Amino acid sequence: MTDINALAKIVDDAARNAKSIRQLSEKNSFSVEDGYAIQAAAFQRRLARGERQTGVKMGFTSRAKMIQMGLSDMIWGRLSDGMLVEDGGTIDLKHYVHPRAEPEIAFLLGAPLEGPVTATEALAAVEAVAPAIEIIDSRYRNFKFSLADVVADNCSSSGFVIGPWQNPDADLSNLGMVLELNGRAVQIGSSGAILGHPVRSLTAAARLSTAAGDRLEAGWIVMAGGATAAEALSPGVHVRNVVQELGSVAFSVAA
Ligand code: OOG
Ligand code: MG
């Protein structure tokens, strides 16, 4: 039998202490469904410490990310206010194991969303969109994991940075996205790399979280998933995501 709570404590402690762990699947056999139960229990521990859920994130929504990580099923995780990094802010690597940055697009919901919904219904609930960066940080050694492992580890959720919110009427189907490290373009992609259109990430988020008994709430943020492969962070680096039409978002790593 899988001890959900014991495994939740292991991933939560690893995240809290920024200490890497072996893959849970090395010693335990558990399903992806169990992985989601572990994720929910681990997130509950954050809430018990006073954090608040502020949204969800989608993962493996682009070919580039699937190829980088060798997994091809869409996944979703939970975001809390404790993970928010201010636009233009600075992070300290001591709070992370081996963080990476991904260029993303974020949706702000003005109304709750319960799946299944159409793209039109999903967009009607969107109050604003923004250029965003996700800071992922697998708690597993060498950033290596099975699908069930990464789901249990809240899909590597660790930080997210949101740029200025924009009018949601922008056509998001094919916006150029450039991830820069110290002003140099290191990943170039398009919003269309995210499931063909990032709104599909939103409909998937509504469907999957509703299936888990957890609808998307007004005021929540939905991160649509990395449009390109993720980039490892090093001391002193300045990271920026520039999205055509939407503007840019940035943060720095303390030297
Ligand atoms: C899992 C998280 C994937 C994305 O945007 O595809 C993700 C990982 O790669 O560690 O956040
Ligand atoms: Mg991501």
PDB file of C-alpha atoms and ligand atoms in Angstrom:
ATOM      1  CA  MET A   1       0.000   0.000   0.000  1.00  0.00           C
ATOM      2  CA  THR A   2       1.220   3.506  -0.791  1.00  0.00           C
ATOM      3  CA  ASP A   3       1.555   5.722   2.289  1.00  0.00           C
ATOM      4  CA  ILE A   4       0.392   8.983   0.685  1.00  0.00           C
ATOM      5  CA  ASN A   5       1.028  11.125   3.758  1.00  0.00           C
ATOM      6  CA  ALA A   6       4.521   9.765   4.385  1.00  0.00           C
ATOM      7  CA  LEU A   7       5.514  10.411   0.756  1.00  0.00           C
ATOM      8  CA  ALA A   8       3.902  13.878   0.887  1.00  0.00           C
ATOM      9  CA  LYS A   9       6.065  14.734   3.879  1.00  0.00           C
ATOM     10  CA  ILE A  10       9.205  13.634   2.018  1.00  0.00           C
ATOM     11  CA  VAL A  11       8.585  15.889  -1.020  1.00  0.00           C
ATOM     12  CA  ASP A  12       7.365  18.771   1.140  1.00  0.00           C
ATOM     13  CA  ASP A  13      10.414  18.611   3.423  1.00  0.00           C
ATOM     14  CA  ALA A  14      12.698  18.451   0.380  1.00  0.00           C
ATOM     15  CA  ALA A  15      11.069  21.581  -1.078  1.00  0.00           C
ATOM     16  CA  ARG A  16      11.089  23.438   2.237  1.00  0.00           C
ATOM     17  CA  ASN A  17      14.727  22.635   2.967  1.00  0.00           C
ATOM     18  CA  ALA A  18      15.932  22.816  -0.663  1.00  0.00           C
ATOM     19  CA  LYS A  19      17.484  19.352  -0.271  1.00  0.00           C
ATOM     20  CA  SER A  20      17.416  16.911  -3.153  1.00  0.00           C
ATOM     21  CA  ILE A  21      15.950  13.435  -2.705  1.00  0.00           C
ATOM     22  CA  ARG A  22      15.936  10.132  -4.554  1.00  0.00           C
ATOM     23  CA  GLN A  23      12.970   9.480  -6.811  1.00  0.00           C
ATOM     24  CA  LEU A  24      10.077   8.224  -4.693  1.00  0.00           C
ATOM     25  CA  SER A  25       9.494   5.542  -7.335  1.00  0.00           C
ATOM     26  CA  GLU A  26      12.884   3.946  -6.573  1.00  0.00           C
ATOM     27  CA  LYS A  27      11.505   2.412  -3.387  1.00  0.00           C
ATOM     28  CA  ASN A  28       7.744   2.746  -3.768  1.00  0.00           C
ATOM     29  CA  SER A  29       5.505   1.610  -6.536  1.00  0.00           C
ATOM     30  CA  PHE A  30       2.733   4.129  -7.053  1.00  0.00           C
ATOM     31  CA  SER A  31       0.492   5.285  -9.898  1.00  0.00           C
ATOM     32  CA  VAL A  32       0.167   8.750 -11.444  1.00  0.00           C
ATOM     33  CA  GLU A  33      -3.175   8.960  -9.612  1.00  0.00           C
ATOM     34  CA  ASP A  34      -1.341   8.281  -6.330  1.00  0.00           C
ATOM     35  CA  GLY A  35       1.120  10.985  -7.431  1.00  0.00           C
ATOM     36  CA  TYR A  36      -1.740  13.499  -7.532  1.00  0.00           C
ATOM     37  CA  ALA A  37      -2.889  12.362  -4.070  1.00  0.00           C
ATOM     38  CA  ILE A  38       0.666  12.886  -2.762  1.00  0.00           C
ATOM     39  CA  GLN A  39       0.767  16.326  -4.436  1.00  0.00           C
ATOM     40  CA  ALA A  40      -2.553  17.315  -2.814  1.00  0.00           C
ATOM     41  CA  ALA A  41      -1.379  16.135   0.613  1.00  0.00           C
ATOM     42  CA  ALA A  42       1.975  17.910   0.259  1.00  0.00           C
ATOM     43  CA  PHE A  43       0.215  21.122  -0.818  1.00  0.00           C
ATOM     44  CA  GLN A  44      -2.073  20.785   2.210  1.00  0.00           C
ATOM     45  CA  ARG A  45       1.055  20.994   4.369  1.00  0.00           C
ATOM     46  CA  ARG A  46       1.900  24.376   2.763  1.00  0.00           C
ATOM     47  CA  LEU A  47      -1.636  25.599   3.480  1.00  0.00           C
ATOM     48  CA  ALA A  48      -1.281  24.442   7.085  1.00  0.00           C
ATOM     49  CA  ARG A  49       1.826  26.664   7.322  1.00  0.00           C
ATOM     50  CA  GLY A  50      -0.247  29.675   6.232  1.00  0.00           C
ATOM     51  CA  GLU A  51       0.279  29.717   2.458  1.00  0.00           C
ATOM     52  CA  ARG A  52      -2.716  30.337   0.219  1.00  0.00           C
ATOM     53  CA  GLN A  53      -3.476  28.750  -3.156  1.00  0.00           C
ATOM     54  CA  THR A  54      -3.260  31.357  -5.907  1.00  0.00           C
ATOM     55  CA  GLY A  55      -3.683  29.176  -8.965  1.00  0.00           C
ATOM     56  CA  VAL A  56      -2.465  26.218 -10.950  1.00  0.00           C
ATOM     57  CA  LYS A  57       0.247  25.510 -13.519  1.00  0.00           C
ATOM     58  CA  MET A  58       0.207  23.244 -16.513  1.00  0.00           C
ATOM     59  CA  GLY A  59       3.263  21.235 -17.530  1.00  0.00           C
ATOM     60  CA  PHE A  60       4.470  19.408 -20.639  1.00  0.00           C
ATOM     61  CA  THR A  61       2.168  21.473 -22.851  1.00  0.00           C
ATOM     62  CA  SER A  62       4.864  22.009 -25.513  1.00  0.00           C
ATOM     63  CA  ARG A  63       6.887  19.525 -27.568  1.00  0.00           C
ATOM     64  CA  ALA A  64      10.076  21.309 -26.468  1.00  0.00           C
ATOM     65  CA  LYS A  65       9.381  20.568 -22.786  1.00  0.00           C
ATOM     66  CA  MET A  66       8.262  16.997 -23.456  1.00  0.00           C
ATOM     67  CA  ILE A  67      11.448  16.326 -25.389  1.00  0.00           C
ATOM     68  CA  GLN A  68      13.674  17.986 -22.766  1.00  0.00           C
ATOM     69  CA  MET A  69      12.224  15.862 -19.949  1.00  0.00           C
ATOM     70  CA  GLY A  70      11.430  12.693 -21.916  1.00  0.00           C
ATOM     71  CA  LEU A  71       7.793  12.610 -20.797  1.00  0.00           C
ATOM     72  CA  SER A  72       4.779  13.294 -22.973  1.00  0.00           C
ATOM     73  CA  ASP A  73       1.684  13.436 -20.753  1.00  0.00           C
ATOM     74  CA  MET A  74       0.293  16.803 -19.743  1.00  0.00           C
ATOM     75  CA  ILE A  75       0.520  17.388 -15.982  1.00  0.00           C
ATOM     76  CA  TRP A  76      -0.743  20.048 -13.586  1.00  0.00           C
ATOM     77  CA  GLY A  77       0.351  21.404 -10.234  1.00  0.00           C
ATOM     78  CA  ARG A  78      -0.733  23.898  -7.599  1.00  0.00           C
ATOM     79  CA  LEU A  79       0.628  27.431  -7.057  1.00  0.00           C
ATOM     80  CA  SER A  80       0.712  29.298  -3.738  1.00  0.00           C
ATOM     81  CA  ASP A  81       1.355  32.903  -2.731  1.00  0.00           C
ATOM     82  CA  GLY A  82       4.595  31.694  -1.149  1.00  0.00           C
ATOM     83  CA  MET A  83       5.936  30.884  -4.638  1.00  0.00           C
ATOM     84  CA  LEU A  84       5.318  34.341  -6.113  1.00  0.00           C
ATOM     85  CA  VAL A  85       8.477  36.209  -7.108  1.00  0.00           C
ATOM     86  CA  GLU A  86       7.960  39.889  -7.819  1.00  0.00           C
ATOM     87  CA  ASP A  87       8.547  41.143 -11.365  1.00  0.00           C
ATOM     88  CA  GLY A  88      12.073  42.613 -11.278  1.00  0.00           C
ATOM     89  CA  GLY A  89      12.804  40.810  -8.013  1.00  0.00           C
ATOM     90  CA  THR A  90      15.843  38.792  -6.948  1.00  0.00           C
ATOM     91  CA  ILE A  91      15.945  35.187  -5.792  1.00  0.00           C
ATOM     92  CA  ASP A  92      18.597  33.487  -3.696  1.00  0.00           C
ATOM     93  CA  LEU A  93      19.804  30.102  -4.907  1.00  0.00           C
ATOM     94  CA  LYS A  94      20.015  28.820  -1.344  1.00  0.00           C
ATOM     95  CA  HIS A  95      16.223  28.370  -1.391  1.00  0.00           C
ATOM     96  CA  TYR A  96      16.409  26.059  -4.429  1.00  0.00           C
ATOM     97  CA  VAL A  97      17.993  22.748  -5.367  1.00  0.00           C
ATOM     98  CA  HIS A  98      18.793  23.354  -9.060  1.00  0.00           C
ATOM     99  CA  PRO A  99      16.253  25.852 -10.436  1.00  0.00           C
ATOM    100  CA  ARG A 100      15.461  26.399 -14.091  1.00  0.00           C
ATOM    101  CA  ALA A 101      13.458  29.153 -15.837  1.00  0.00           C
ATOM    102  CA  GLU A 102      10.779  28.697 -18.489  1.00  0.00           C
ATOM    103  CA  PRO A 103       9.116  31.346 -20.683  1.00  0.00           C
ATOM    104  CA  GLU A 104       5.374  31.145 -20.136  1.00  0.00           C
ATOM    105  CA  ILE A 105       2.086  33.006 -20.493  1.00  0.00           C
ATOM    106  CA  ALA A 106      -0.195  33.524 -17.492  1.00  0.00           C
ATOM    107  CA  PHE A 107      -3.959  33.930 -17.350  1.00  0.00           C
ATOM    108  CA  LEU A 108      -5.757  35.816 -14.560  1.00  0.00           C
ATOM    109  CA  LEU A 109      -9.298  34.556 -13.991  1.00  0.00           C
ATOM    110  CA  GLY A 110     -12.078  37.066 -13.382  1.00  0.00           C
ATOM    111  CA  ALA A 111     -14.642  34.309 -12.835  1.00  0.00           C
ATOM    112  CA  PRO A 112     -14.449  30.688 -11.679  1.00  0.00           C
ATOM    113  CA  LEU A 113     -14.034  27.976 -14.292  1.00  0.00           C
ATOM    114  CA  GLU A 114     -15.315  24.450 -13.995  1.00  0.00           C
ATOM    115  CA  GLY A 115     -14.472  21.981 -16.728  1.00  0.00           C
ATOM    116  CA  PRO A 116     -15.183  20.830 -19.301  1.00  0.00           C
ATOM    117  CA  VAL A 117     -15.364  24.209 -21.035  1.00  0.00           C
ATOM    118  CA  THR A 118     -14.827  25.365 -24.606  1.00  0.00           C
ATOM    119  CA  ALA A 119     -12.010  27.757 -25.515  1.00  0.00           C
ATOM    120  CA  THR A 120     -14.593  30.544 -25.919  1.00  0.00           C
ATOM    121  CA  GLU A 121     -16.038  29.882 -22.465  1.00  0.00           C
ATOM    122  CA  ALA A 122     -12.546  29.756 -20.962  1.00  0.00           C
ATOM    123  CA  LEU A 123     -11.516  33.058 -22.581  1.00  0.00           C
ATOM    124  CA  ALA A 124     -14.720  34.705 -21.318  1.00  0.00           C
ATOM    125  CA  ALA A 125     -13.536  33.981 -17.761  1.00  0.00           C
ATOM    126  CA  VAL A 126     -10.119  35.566 -18.378  1.00  0.00           C
ATOM    127  CA  GLU A 127      -9.637  39.020 -16.892  1.00  0.00           C
ATOM    128  CA  ALA A 128      -6.073  39.564 -18.126  1.00  0.00           C
ATOM    129  CA  VAL A 129      -3.027  37.867 -19.645  1.00  0.00           C
ATOM    130  CA  ALA A 130       0.645  38.471 -18.894  1.00  0.00           C
ATOM    131  CA  PRO A 131       4.125  37.448 -19.939  1.00  0.00           C
ATOM    132  CA  ALA A 132       5.418  35.141 -17.205  1.00  0.00           C
ATOM    133  CA  ILE A 133       8.410  33.081 -16.137  1.00  0.00           C
ATOM    134  CA  GLU A 134       8.096  29.861 -14.204  1.00  0.00           C
ATOM    135  CA  ILE A 135      10.964  28.885 -11.915  1.00  0.00           C
ATOM    136  CA  ILE A 136      10.845  25.103 -11.708  1.00  0.00           C
ATOM    137  CA  ASP A 137      12.979  23.165  -9.257  1.00  0.00           C
ATOM    138  CA  SER A 138      12.642  19.411  -9.145  1.00  0.00           C
ATOM    139  CA  ARG A 139      13.390  18.062  -5.725  1.00  0.00           C
ATOM    140  CA  TYR A 140      14.753  14.905  -7.372  1.00  0.00           C
ATOM    141  CA  ARG A 141      18.462  14.422  -7.899  1.00  0.00           C
ATOM    142  CA  ASN A 142      19.693  15.438 -11.342  1.00  0.00           C
ATOM    143  CA  PHE A 143      16.187  16.666 -12.288  1.00  0.00           C
ATOM    144  CA  LYS A 144      15.341  13.037 -13.212  1.00  0.00           C
ATOM    145  CA  PHE A 145      11.917  11.546 -12.531  1.00  0.00           C
ATOM    146  CA  SER A 146       9.060   9.355 -13.710  1.00  0.00           C
ATOM    147  CA  LEU A 147       5.653  10.866 -14.489  1.00  0.00           C
ATOM    148  CA  ALA A 148       4.269   9.741 -11.098  1.00  0.00           C
ATOM    149  CA  ASP A 149       7.357  11.171  -9.333  1.00  0.00           C
ATOM    150  CA  VAL A 150       7.081  14.635 -10.894  1.00  0.00           C
ATOM    151  CA  VAL A 151       3.338  14.807 -10.241  1.00  0.00           C
ATOM    152  CA  ALA A 152       3.936  13.927  -6.563  1.00  0.00           C
ATOM    153  CA  ASP A 153       6.553  16.713  -6.425  1.00  0.00           C
ATOM    154  CA  ASN A 154       3.902  19.284  -7.487  1.00  0.00           C
ATOM    155  CA  CYS A 155       5.285  19.205 -11.037  1.00  0.00           C
ATOM    156  CA  SER A 156       8.505  20.906  -9.894  1.00  0.00           C
ATOM    157  CA  SER A 157       6.567  24.082  -8.961  1.00  0.00           C
ATOM    158  CA  SER A 158       8.793  26.425  -7.067  1.00  0.00           C
ATOM    159  CA  GLY A 159       8.380  30.023  -8.214  1.00  0.00           C
ATOM    160  CA  PHE A 160       6.511  32.139 -10.721  1.00  0.00           C
ATOM    161  CA  VAL A 161       7.017  35.703 -11.932  1.00  0.00           C
ATOM    162  CA  ILE A 162       4.189  37.644 -13.590  1.00  0.00           C
ATOM    163  CA  GLY A 163       4.710  40.663 -15.843  1.00  0.00           C
ATOM    164  CA  PRO A 164       2.248  43.540 -16.291  1.00  0.00           C
ATOM    165  CA  TRP A 165      -1.300  42.278 -16.842  1.00  0.00           C
ATOM    166  CA  GLN A 166      -2.633  43.032 -20.313  1.00  0.00           C
ATOM    167  CA  ASN A 167      -5.996  43.240 -22.015  1.00  0.00           C
ATOM    168  CA  PRO A 168      -7.149  39.646 -22.648  1.00  0.00           C
ATOM    169  CA  ASP A 169      -8.291  40.411 -26.198  1.00  0.00           C
ATOM    170  CA  ALA A 170      -4.801  39.927 -27.683  1.00  0.00           C
ATOM    171  CA  ASP A 171      -4.628  37.080 -30.206  1.00  0.00           C
ATOM    172  CA  LEU A 172      -2.456  34.565 -28.345  1.00  0.00           C
ATOM    173  CA  SER A 173      -2.204  32.034 -31.160  1.00  0.00           C
ATOM    174  CA  ASN A 174       1.300  32.897 -32.400  1.00  0.00           C
ATOM    175  CA  LEU A 175       3.192  35.448 -30.308  1.00  0.00           C
ATOM    176  CA  GLY A 176       6.987  35.373 -30.409  1.00  0.00           C
ATOM    177  CA  MET A 177       8.562  34.524 -27.040  1.00  0.00           C
ATOM    178  CA  VAL A 178      12.237  35.084 -26.240  1.00  0.00           C
ATOM    179  CA  LEU A 179      13.905  33.933 -23.039  1.00  0.00           C
ATOM    180  CA  GLU A 180      17.042  35.961 -22.327  1.00  0.00           C
ATOM    181  CA  LEU A 181      19.875  35.312 -19.896  1.00  0.00           C
ATOM    182  CA  ASN A 182      21.921  38.463 -19.294  1.00  0.00           C
ATOM    183  CA  GLY A 183      20.347  40.051 -22.369  1.00  0.00           C
ATOM    184  CA  ARG A 184      21.267  37.172 -24.688  1.00  0.00           C
ATOM    185  CA  ALA A 185      18.457  35.200 -26.334  1.00  0.00           C
ATOM    186  CA  VAL A 186      18.833  31.577 -25.223  1.00  0.00           C
ATOM    187  CA  GLN A 187      15.395  30.152 -26.063  1.00  0.00           C
ATOM    188  CA  ILE A 188      13.146  31.389 -28.833  1.00  0.00           C
ATOM    189  CA  GLY A 189       9.615  30.138 -29.312  1.00  0.00           C
ATOM    190  CA  SER A 190       6.009  30.974 -29.935  1.00  0.00           C
ATOM    191  CA  SER A 191       2.889  30.957 -27.800  1.00  0.00           C
ATOM    192  CA  GLY A 192       1.549  28.578 -30.454  1.00  0.00           C
ATOM    193  CA  ALA A 193       4.024  25.964 -29.184  1.00  0.00           C
ATOM    194  CA  ILE A 194       1.765  25.683 -26.106  1.00  0.00           C
ATOM    195  CA  LEU A 195      -0.785  23.087 -27.276  1.00  0.00           C
ATOM    196  CA  GLY A 196      -1.242  25.035 -30.533  1.00  0.00           C
ATOM    197  CA  HIS A 197      -2.792  27.908 -28.513  1.00  0.00           C
ATOM    198  CA  PRO A 198      -2.299  28.643 -24.801  1.00  0.00           C
ATOM    199  CA  VAL A 199      -6.061  28.791 -24.229  1.00  0.00           C
ATOM    200  CA  ARG A 200      -6.002  24.988 -24.605  1.00  0.00           C
ATOM    201  CA  SER A 201      -3.868  24.921 -21.453  1.00  0.00           C
ATOM    202  CA  LEU A 202      -6.597  26.848 -19.694  1.00  0.00           C
ATOM    203  CA  THR A 203      -9.376  24.507 -20.820  1.00  0.00           C
ATOM    204  CA  ALA A 204      -7.196  21.549 -19.778  1.00  0.00           C
ATOM    205  CA  ALA A 205      -6.538  23.159 -16.384  1.00  0.00           C
ATOM    206  CA  ALA A 206     -10.291  23.612 -15.870  1.00  0.00           C
ATOM    207  CA  ARG A 207     -11.029  20.040 -16.917  1.00  0.00           C
ATOM    208  CA  LEU A 208      -8.263  18.383 -14.881  1.00  0.00           C
ATOM    209  CA  SER A 209      -8.689  20.395 -11.697  1.00  0.00           C
ATOM    210  CA  THR A 210     -12.465  19.924 -11.792  1.00  0.00           C
ATOM    211  CA  ALA A 211     -11.963  16.180 -12.216  1.00  0.00           C
ATOM    212  CA  ALA A 212      -9.814  16.344  -9.064  1.00  0.00           C
ATOM    213  CA  GLY A 213     -12.659  18.084  -7.198  1.00  0.00           C
ATOM    214  CA  ASP A 214     -10.895  21.457  -7.299  1.00  0.00           C
ATOM    215  CA  ARG A 215     -12.459  24.071  -9.646  1.00  0.00           C
ATOM    216  CA  LEU A 216     -10.442  27.130 -10.791  1.00  0.00           C
ATOM    217  CA  GLU A 217     -11.387  30.182  -8.709  1.00  0.00           C
ATOM    218  CA  ALA A 218     -11.843  33.850  -9.642  1.00  0.00           C
ATOM    219  CA  GLY A 219      -8.600  35.690  -8.915  1.00  0.00           C
ATOM    220  CA  TRP A 220      -6.473  32.620  -9.626  1.00  0.00           C
ATOM    221  CA  ILE A 221      -3.558  32.546 -12.011  1.00  0.00           C
ATOM    222  CA  VAL A 222      -3.125  29.752 -14.542  1.00  0.00           C
ATOM    223  CA  MET A 223       0.379  29.265 -15.942  1.00  0.00           C
ATOM    224  CA  ALA A 224       0.040  27.764 -19.429  1.00  0.00           C
ATOM    225  CA  GLY A 225       3.364  25.865 -19.509  1.00  0.00           C
ATOM    226  CA  GLY A 226       6.814  26.452 -20.945  1.00  0.00           C
ATOM    227  CA  ALA A 227       6.859  27.341 -24.642  1.00  0.00           C
ATOM    228  CA  THR A 228      10.495  26.223 -24.932  1.00  0.00           C
ATOM    229  CA  ALA A 229      12.935  24.041 -23.013  1.00  0.00           C
ATOM    230  CA  ALA A 230      13.880  25.336 -19.552  1.00  0.00           C
ATOM    231  CA  GLU A 231      17.224  27.039 -18.804  1.00  0.00           C
ATOM    232  CA  ALA A 232      19.325  26.328 -15.697  1.00  0.00           C
ATOM    233  CA  LEU A 233      19.939  29.322 -13.415  1.00  0.00           C
ATOM    234  CA  SER A 234      23.314  30.378 -12.095  1.00  0.00           C
ATOM    235  CA  PRO A 235      24.452  33.025  -9.586  1.00  0.00           C
ATOM    236  CA  GLY A 236      24.132  36.620 -10.781  1.00  0.00           C
ATOM    237  CA  VAL A 237      22.140  35.895 -13.911  1.00  0.00           C
ATOM    238  CA  HIS A 238      19.387  38.239 -15.120  1.00  0.00           C
ATOM    239  CA  VAL A 239      16.439  36.433 -16.708  1.00  0.00           C
ATOM    240  CA  ARG A 240      13.846  38.024 -18.964  1.00  0.00           C
ATOM    241  CA  ASN A 241      10.945  36.729 -21.034  1.00  0.00           C
ATOM    242  CA  VAL A 242       9.871  39.044 -23.844  1.00  0.00           C
ATOM    243  CA  VAL A 243       6.507  38.218 -25.406  1.00  0.00           C
ATOM    244  CA  GLN A 244       5.411  39.930 -28.591  1.00  0.00           C
ATOM    245  CA  GLU A 245       2.416  42.255 -27.946  1.00  0.00           C
ATOM    246  CA  LEU A 246       2.376  41.455 -24.209  1.00  0.00           C
ATOM    247  CA  GLY A 247       5.670  42.984 -23.030  1.00  0.00           C
ATOM    248  CA  SER A 248       8.250  41.496 -20.716  1.00  0.00           C
ATOM    249  CA  VAL A 249       8.873  40.101 -17.250  1.00  0.00           C
ATOM    250  CA  ALA A 250      12.183  39.633 -15.494  1.00  0.00           C
ATOM    251  CA  PHE A 251      13.988  38.606 -12.325  1.00  0.00           C
ATOM    252  CA  SER A 252      17.572  38.203 -11.165  1.00  0.00           C
ATOM    253  CA  VAL A 253      19.512  35.585  -9.254  1.00  0.00           C
ATOM    254  CA  ALA A 254      21.650  36.975  -6.413  1.00  0.00           C
ATOM    255  CA  ALA A 255      25.373  36.695  -7.133  1.00  0.00           C
TER     256      ALA A 255
HETATM  257  C1  OOG B   1       8.110  19.532 -14.808  1.00  0.00           C
HETATM  258  C2  OOG B   1       7.353  20.822 -14.960  1.00  0.00           C
HETATM  259  C3  OOG B   1       7.037  21.144 -16.405  1.00  0.00           C
HETATM  260  C4  OOG B   1       6.239  23.006 -17.957  1.00  0.00           C
HETATM  261  O1  OOG B   1       6.002  24.221 -18.089  1.00  0.00           O
HETATM  262  O2  OOG B   1       6.237  22.219 -18.899  1.00  0.00           O
HETATM  263  C5  OOG B   1       6.560  22.533 -16.592  1.00  0.00           C
HETATM  264  C6  OOG B   1       9.594  19.702 -15.040  1.00  0.00           C
HETATM  265  O3  OOG B   1      10.004  19.883 -16.196  1.00  0.00           O
HETATM  266  O4  OOG B   1      10.354  19.617 -14.069  1.00  0.00           O
HETATM  267  O5  OOG B   1       6.452  23.327 -15.678  1.00  0.00           O
HETATM  268 MG    MG B   2       6.237  25.405 -16.378  1.00  0.00          MG
END
